[in-house]
Coordinates of C-alpha atoms in Angstrom, one line a residue:
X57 CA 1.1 -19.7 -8.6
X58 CA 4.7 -20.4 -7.2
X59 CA 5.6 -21.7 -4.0
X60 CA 5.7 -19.4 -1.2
X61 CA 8.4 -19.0 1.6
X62 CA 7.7 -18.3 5.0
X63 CA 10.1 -17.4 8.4
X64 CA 9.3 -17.2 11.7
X65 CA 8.1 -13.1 12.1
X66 CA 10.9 -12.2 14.9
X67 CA 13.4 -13.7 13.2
X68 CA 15.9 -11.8 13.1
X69 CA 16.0 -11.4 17.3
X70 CA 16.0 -15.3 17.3
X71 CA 18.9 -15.5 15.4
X72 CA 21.1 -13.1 17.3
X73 CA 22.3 -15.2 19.8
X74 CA 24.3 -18.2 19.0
X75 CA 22.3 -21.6 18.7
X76 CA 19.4 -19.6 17.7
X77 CA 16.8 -20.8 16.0
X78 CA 13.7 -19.8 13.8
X79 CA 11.1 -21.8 11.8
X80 CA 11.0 -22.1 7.7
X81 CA 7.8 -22.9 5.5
X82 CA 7.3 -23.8 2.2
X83 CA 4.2 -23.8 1.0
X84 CA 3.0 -24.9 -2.7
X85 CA 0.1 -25.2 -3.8
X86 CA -1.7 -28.6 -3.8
X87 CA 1.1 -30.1 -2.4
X88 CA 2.5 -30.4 1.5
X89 CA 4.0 -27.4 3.2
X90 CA 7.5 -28.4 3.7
X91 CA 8.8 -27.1 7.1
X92 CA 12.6 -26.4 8.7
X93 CA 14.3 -24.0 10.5
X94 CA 17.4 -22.1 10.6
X95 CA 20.1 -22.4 13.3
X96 CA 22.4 -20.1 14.2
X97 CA 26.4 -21.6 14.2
X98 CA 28.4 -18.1 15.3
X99 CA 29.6 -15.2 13.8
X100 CA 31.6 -15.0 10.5
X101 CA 34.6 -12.7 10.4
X102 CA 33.2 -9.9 8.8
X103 CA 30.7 -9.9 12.3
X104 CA 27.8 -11.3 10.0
X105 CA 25.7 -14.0 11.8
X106 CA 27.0 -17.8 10.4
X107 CA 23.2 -19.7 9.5
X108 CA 23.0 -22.9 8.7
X109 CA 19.4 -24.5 7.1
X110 CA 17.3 -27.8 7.2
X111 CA 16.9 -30.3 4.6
X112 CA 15.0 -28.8 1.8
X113 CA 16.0 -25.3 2.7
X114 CA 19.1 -23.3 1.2
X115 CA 20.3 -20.0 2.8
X116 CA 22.3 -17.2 0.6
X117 CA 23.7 -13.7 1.7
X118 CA 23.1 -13.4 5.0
X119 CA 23.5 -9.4 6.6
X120 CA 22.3 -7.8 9.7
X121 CA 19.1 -7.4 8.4
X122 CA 18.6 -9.7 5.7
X123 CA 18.8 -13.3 5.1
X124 CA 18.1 -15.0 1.2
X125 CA 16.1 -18.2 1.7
X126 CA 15.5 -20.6 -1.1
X127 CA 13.6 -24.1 -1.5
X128 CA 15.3 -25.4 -4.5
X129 CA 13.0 -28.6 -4.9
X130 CA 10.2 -25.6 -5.5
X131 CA 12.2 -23.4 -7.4
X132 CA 11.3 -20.4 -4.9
X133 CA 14.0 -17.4 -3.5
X134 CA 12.5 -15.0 -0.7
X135 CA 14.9 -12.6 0.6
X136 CA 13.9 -11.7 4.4
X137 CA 14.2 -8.1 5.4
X138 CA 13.7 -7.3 9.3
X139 CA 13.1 -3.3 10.0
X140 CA 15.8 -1.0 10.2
X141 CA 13.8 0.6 12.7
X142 CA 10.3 0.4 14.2
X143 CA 8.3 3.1 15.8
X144 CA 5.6 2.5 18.5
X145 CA 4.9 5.5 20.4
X146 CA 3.0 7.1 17.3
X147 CA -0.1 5.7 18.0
X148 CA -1.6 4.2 21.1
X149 CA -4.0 1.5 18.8
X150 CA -3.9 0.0 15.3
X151 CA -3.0 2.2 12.7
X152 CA -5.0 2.4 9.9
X153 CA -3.2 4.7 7.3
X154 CA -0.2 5.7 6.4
X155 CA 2.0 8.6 4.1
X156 CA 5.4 9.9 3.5
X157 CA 5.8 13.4 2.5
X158 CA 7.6 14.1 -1.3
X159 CA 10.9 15.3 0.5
X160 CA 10.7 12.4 2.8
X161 CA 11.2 14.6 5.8
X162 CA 7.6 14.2 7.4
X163 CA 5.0 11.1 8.1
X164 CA 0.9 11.5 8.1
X165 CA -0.9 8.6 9.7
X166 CA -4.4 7.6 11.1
X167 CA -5.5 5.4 13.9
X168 CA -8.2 4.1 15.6
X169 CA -7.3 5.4 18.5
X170 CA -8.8 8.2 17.0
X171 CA -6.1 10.4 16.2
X172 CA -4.5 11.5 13.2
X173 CA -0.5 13.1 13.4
X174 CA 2.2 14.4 11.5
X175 CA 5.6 12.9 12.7
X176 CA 9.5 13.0 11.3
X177 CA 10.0 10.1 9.5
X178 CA 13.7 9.9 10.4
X179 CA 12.7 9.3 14.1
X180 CA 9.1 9.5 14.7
X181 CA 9.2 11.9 16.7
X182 CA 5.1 13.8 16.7
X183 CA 5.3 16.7 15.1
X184 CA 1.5 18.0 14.4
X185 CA -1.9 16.3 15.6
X186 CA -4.9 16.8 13.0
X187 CA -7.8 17.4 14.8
X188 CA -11.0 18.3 13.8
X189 CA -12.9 15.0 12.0
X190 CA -15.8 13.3 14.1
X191 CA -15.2 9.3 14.5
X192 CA -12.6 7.7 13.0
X193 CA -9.9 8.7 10.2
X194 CA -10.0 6.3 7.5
X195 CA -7.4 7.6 4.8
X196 CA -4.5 10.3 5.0
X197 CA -1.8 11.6 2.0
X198 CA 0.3 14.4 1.6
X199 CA 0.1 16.4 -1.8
X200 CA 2.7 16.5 -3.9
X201 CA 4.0 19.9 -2.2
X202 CA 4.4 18.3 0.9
X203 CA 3.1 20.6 3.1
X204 CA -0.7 19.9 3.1
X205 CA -2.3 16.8 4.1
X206 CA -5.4 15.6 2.6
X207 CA -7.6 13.2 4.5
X208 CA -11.3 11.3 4.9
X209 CA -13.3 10.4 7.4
X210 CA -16.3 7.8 9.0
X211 CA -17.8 11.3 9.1
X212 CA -17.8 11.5 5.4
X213 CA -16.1 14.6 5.3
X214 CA -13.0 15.1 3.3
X215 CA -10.3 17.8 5.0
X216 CA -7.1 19.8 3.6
X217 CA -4.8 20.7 6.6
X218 CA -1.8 22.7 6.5
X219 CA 1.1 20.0 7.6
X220 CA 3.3 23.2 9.2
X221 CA 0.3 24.6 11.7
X222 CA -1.8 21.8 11.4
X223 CA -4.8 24.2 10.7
X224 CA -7.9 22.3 8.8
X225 CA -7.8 24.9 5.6
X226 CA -10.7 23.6 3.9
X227 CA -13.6 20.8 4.6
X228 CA -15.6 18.9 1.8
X229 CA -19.0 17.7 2.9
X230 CA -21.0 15.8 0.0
X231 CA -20.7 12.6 0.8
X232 CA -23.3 10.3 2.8
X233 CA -21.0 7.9 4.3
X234 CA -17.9 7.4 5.9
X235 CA -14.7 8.0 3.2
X236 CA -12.7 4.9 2.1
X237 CA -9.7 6.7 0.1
X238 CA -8.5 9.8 -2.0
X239 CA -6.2 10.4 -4.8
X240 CA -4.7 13.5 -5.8
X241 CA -5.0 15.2 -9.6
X242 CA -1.8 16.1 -10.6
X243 CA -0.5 19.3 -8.3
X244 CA -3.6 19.1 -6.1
X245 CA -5.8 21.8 -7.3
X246 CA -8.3 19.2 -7.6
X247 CA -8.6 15.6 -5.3
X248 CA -11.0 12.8 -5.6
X249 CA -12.6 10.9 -3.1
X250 CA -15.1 7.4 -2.4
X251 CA -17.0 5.9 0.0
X252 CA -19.2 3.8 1.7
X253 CA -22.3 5.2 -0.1
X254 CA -21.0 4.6 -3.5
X255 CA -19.5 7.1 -4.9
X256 CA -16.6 9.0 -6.5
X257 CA -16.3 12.6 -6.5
X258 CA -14.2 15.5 -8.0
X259 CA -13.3 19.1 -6.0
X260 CA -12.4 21.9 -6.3
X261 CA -9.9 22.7 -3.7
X262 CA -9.7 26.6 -4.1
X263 CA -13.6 26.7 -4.0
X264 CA -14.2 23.6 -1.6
X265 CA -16.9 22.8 -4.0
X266 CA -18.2 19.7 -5.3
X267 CA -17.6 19.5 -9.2
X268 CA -19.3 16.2 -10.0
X269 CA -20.1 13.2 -8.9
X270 CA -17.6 10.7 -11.6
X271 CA -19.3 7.3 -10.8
X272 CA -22.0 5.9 -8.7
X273 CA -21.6 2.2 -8.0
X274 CA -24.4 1.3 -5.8
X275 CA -22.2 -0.3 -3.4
X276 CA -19.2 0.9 -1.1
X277 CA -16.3 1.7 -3.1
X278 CA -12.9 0.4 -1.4
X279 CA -10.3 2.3 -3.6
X280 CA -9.9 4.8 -6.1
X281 CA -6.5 5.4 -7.9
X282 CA -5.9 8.4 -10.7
X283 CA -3.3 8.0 -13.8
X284 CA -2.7 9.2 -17.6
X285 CA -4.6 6.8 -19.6
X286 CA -2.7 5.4 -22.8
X287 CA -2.8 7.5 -25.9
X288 CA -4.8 4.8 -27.6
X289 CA -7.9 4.4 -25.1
X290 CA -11.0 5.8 -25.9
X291 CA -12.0 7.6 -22.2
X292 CA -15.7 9.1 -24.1
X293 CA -16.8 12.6 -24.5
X294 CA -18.2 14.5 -21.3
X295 CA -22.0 15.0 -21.9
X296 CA -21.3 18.8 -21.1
X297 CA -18.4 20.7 -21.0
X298 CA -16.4 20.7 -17.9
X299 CA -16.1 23.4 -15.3
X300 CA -13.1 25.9 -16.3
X301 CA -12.0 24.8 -12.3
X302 CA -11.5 21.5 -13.4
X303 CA -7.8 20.7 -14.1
X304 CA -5.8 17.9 -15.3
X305 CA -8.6 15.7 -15.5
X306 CA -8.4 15.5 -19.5
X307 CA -6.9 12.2 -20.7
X308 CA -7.0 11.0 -17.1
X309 CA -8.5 7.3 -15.9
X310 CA -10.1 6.9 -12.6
X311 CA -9.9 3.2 -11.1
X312 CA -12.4 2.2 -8.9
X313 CA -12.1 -0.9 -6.4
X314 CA -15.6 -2.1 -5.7
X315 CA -17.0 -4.2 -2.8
X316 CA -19.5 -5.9 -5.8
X317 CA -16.3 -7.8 -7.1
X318 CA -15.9 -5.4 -9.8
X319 CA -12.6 -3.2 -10.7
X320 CA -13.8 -0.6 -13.0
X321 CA -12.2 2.2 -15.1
X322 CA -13.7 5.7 -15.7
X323 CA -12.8 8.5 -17.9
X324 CA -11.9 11.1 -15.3
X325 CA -13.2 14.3 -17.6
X326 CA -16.1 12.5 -19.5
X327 CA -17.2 10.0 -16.3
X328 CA -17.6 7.5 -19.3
X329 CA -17.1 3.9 -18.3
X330 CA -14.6 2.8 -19.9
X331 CA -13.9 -0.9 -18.9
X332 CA -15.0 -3.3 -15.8
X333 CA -13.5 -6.5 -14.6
X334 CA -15.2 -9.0 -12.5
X335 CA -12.7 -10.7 -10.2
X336 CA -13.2 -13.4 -7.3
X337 CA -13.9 -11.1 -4.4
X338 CA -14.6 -7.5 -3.2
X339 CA -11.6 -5.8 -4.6
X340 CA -9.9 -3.7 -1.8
X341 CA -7.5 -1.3 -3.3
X342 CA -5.3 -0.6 -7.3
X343 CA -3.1 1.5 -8.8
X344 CA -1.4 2.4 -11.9
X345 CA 2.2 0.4 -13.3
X346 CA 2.1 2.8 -16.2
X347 CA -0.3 3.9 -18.2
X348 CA -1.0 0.5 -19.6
X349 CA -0.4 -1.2 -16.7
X350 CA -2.6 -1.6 -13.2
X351 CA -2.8 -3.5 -10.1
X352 CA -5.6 -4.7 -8.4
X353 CA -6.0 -6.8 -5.0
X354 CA -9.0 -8.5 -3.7
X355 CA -10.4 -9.8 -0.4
X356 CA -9.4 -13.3 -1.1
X357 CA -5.9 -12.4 -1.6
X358 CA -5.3 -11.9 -5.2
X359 CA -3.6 -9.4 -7.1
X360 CA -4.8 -8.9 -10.3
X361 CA -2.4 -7.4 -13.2
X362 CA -4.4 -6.2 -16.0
X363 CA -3.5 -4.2 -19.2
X364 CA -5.9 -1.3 -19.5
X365 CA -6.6 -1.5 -23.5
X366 CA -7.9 -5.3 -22.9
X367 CA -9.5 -6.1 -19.7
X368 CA -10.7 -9.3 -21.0
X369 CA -7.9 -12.0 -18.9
X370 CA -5.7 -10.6 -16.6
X371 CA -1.9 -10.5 -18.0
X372 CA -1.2 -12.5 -14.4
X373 CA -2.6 -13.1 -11.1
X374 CA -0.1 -12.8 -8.2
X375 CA -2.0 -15.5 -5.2
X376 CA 0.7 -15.7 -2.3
X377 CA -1.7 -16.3 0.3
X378 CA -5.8 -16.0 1.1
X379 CA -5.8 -13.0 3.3
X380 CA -7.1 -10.0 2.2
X381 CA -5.3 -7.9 -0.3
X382 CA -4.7 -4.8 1.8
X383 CA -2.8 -1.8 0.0
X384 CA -0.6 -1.9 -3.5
X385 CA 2.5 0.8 -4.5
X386 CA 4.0 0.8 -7.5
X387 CA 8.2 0.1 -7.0
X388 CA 11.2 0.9 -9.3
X389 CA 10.1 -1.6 -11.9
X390 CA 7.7 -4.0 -10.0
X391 CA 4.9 -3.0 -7.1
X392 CA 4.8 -4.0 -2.9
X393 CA 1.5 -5.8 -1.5
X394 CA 0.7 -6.0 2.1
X395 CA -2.1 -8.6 3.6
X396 CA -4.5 -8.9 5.7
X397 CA -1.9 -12.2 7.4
X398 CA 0.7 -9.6 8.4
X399 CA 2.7 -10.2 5.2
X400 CA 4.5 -7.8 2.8
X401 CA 6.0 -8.4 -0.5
X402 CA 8.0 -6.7 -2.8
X403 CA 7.7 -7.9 -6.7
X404 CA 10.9 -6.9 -9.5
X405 CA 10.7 -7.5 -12.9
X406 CA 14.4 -8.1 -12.6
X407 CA 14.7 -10.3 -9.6
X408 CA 14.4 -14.3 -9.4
X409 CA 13.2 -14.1 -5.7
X410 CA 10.3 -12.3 -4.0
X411 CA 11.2 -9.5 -1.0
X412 CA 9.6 -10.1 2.2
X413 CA 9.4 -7.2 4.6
X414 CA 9.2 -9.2 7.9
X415 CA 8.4 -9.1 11.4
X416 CA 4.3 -8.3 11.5
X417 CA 3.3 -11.2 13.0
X418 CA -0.1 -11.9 11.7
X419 CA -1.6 -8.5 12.5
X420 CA -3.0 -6.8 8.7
X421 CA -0.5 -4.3 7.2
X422 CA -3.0 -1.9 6.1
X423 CA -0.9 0.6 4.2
X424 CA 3.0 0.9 2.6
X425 CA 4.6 4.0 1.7
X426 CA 7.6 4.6 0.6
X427 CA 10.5 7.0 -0.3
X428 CA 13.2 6.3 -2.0
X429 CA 14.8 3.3 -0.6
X430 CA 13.3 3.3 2.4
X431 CA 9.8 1.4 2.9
X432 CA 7.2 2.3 5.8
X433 CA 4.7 0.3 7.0
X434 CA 2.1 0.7 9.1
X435 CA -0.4 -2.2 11.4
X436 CA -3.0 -3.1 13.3
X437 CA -0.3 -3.8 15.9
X438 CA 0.3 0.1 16.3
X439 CA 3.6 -0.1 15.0
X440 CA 5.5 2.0 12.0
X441 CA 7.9 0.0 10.7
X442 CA 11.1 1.3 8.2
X443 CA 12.8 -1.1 6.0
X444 CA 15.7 0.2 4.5
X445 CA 16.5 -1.3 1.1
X446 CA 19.7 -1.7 -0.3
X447 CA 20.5 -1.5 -3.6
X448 CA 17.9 -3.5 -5.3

């Protein structure tokens, strides 16, 4: 794996006024981390701050809000991006989830302060509070309508809330322990959940009804994520014929991300298993690239890139550091990672250096989001953080 850069998180405050400085690392592996700094030298004429680097250290376009770093004796580019803006009056304590409506208009996010709230994601400014789960709210998301909110809970109940009068329109109770994560069947008409007792299920929304139980792991499942499977996958025959109030499951793949150290793939309408991969720690969360194409990170910091019709090797393993794997979103033509060591990386096919979405300083991003060009990010620090992205 390459070399990874690394900046001091508040950079971008140090290097505001003049002579200010912030701290550089290198880090490659088996080898020693080179260290340097940056240093401030004025302002150029266009008002863009003038920054000078250390031996070993390179520095590119510099804006307001962005500075491109490389370490040219380790081949490795990281462009810096500090938050356009951060919000911390959300939540009073960490916050563990995190969503952006379709429209972009609206946030969802949990916390464990207890509380779960609608806010504008312009200004973050509360809108709604969701209230009506026992304990802790472990996952939230917004359908694809953006107006209802679907989230799970340590009370193992799954809710639909209306996002406009924050009324709990339906509850799911099934499950025997706390809820880990959710996904969303195409419009909504049916959602999926796991948990800590092992399971993925399907409902039906309309009905609140169970309509099967599509895998049972015998250990906590992490992280589910739902895509079209590739035309050439074989995703089984369902040993009866489905419910006529299942829909959109047909030709669909459920991922689950195990605590046993196994990702593993399920025919959404047959519950078949139709592949599992054993990788080097409890895997945390995936997602779909394409319909070829998933992510998956684990516990000990790696993210796994897999082609679905041959699980056998993984087409690469992205290891930037050996915290914890925390959420994965597909981007334009790459994905963004956030760890359990405050960092959070943006990947392009089409780019020779990695994106780094600063200023977390070592407290776990738990969950990204984004919309458009603009990234949100969410911490155990109790801060929401938007990083607006230029054109890529």
């Amino acid at each position: 794996m390459a070399a990874t850069l690394r900046i001091q998180s508040d950079w971008s405050r140090a290097l505001r006024k003049d002579e200010g400085e912030a701290w550089l690392s290198c880090r490659s592996p088996g080898k020693p981390t080179l260290y340097g700094s940056l240093t401030r030298r004025g302002l150029s004429t266009q008002g863009v701050p003038d920054i000078a680097a250390s031996e070993g250290f390179v520095v590119g376009e510099v804006t307001k809000k962005s500075i491109l770093v490389s370490c040219p004796h380790e081949n490795a580019s990281t462009k810096f991006l500090a938050p356009y803006t951060a919000f911390c009056r959300i939540h009073q304590k960490s916050i563990t989830c995190l969503d952006i409506s379709s429209g972009g208009g609206l946030g969802v996010s949990t916390s464990t302060d207890g509380t779960m709230k609608i806010w504008q994601a312009a200004n973050g400014e509360i809108r709604r509070l969701l209230e009506g789960h026992v304990y802790d709210v472990n996952c939230c998301r917004f359908f694809p309508s953006g107006l209802v909110v679907l989230s799970g809970g340590m009370d193992a109940q799954l809710k639909i809330w209306s996002a406009e009068d924050a009324s709990c329109v339906v509850t799911f109770k099934g499950h025997k322990g706390g809820i880990l994560d959710t996904a969303i069947v195409d419009r909504g008409r049916n959602v999926l959940s796991c948990s800590r007792d092992g399971t993925a299920r399907l409902w039906d929304c309309g009905k609140s009804t169970c309509l099967g139980v599509i895998a049972d792991c015998a250990c906590p499942v992490n992280g589910i994520a739902v895509g079209a499977a590739d035309n050439s996958l074989n995703l089984g025959t369902p040993e009866e014929a489905p419910s006529e109030r299942e829909v959109g499951t047909e030709g669909k793949i459920l991922l689950l991300a195990r605590e046993d150290k196994k990702l593993q793939g399920v025919g959404l309408q047959s519950r078949q298993p139709v592949f599992l991969f054993v990788g080097s720690d409890a895997f945390n969360c995936c997602t779909f690239l394409s319909s070829t194409y998933i992510l998956a990170g684990t516990q000990d910091g790696n993210i796994y890139q897999l082609d679905v019709r041959n699980t056998n090797a993984p087409i690469q393993v992205v290891h930037r550091s050996g915290a914890p794997v925390l959420s994965l979103l597909p981007y334009r033509d790459g994905f963004i990672a956030s760890q359990g060591d405050g960092t959070c990386f943006i990947v392009q096919q089409d780019l020779d250096y990695v994106l780094d979405l600063t200023e977390a300083d070592c407290d776990p991003v738990y969950k990204v989001a984004s919309w458009e060009k603009q990234i949100y990010t969410c911490c155990r620090d109790g801060i929401v953080r938007r990083y607006q992205l230029s054109d890529l």
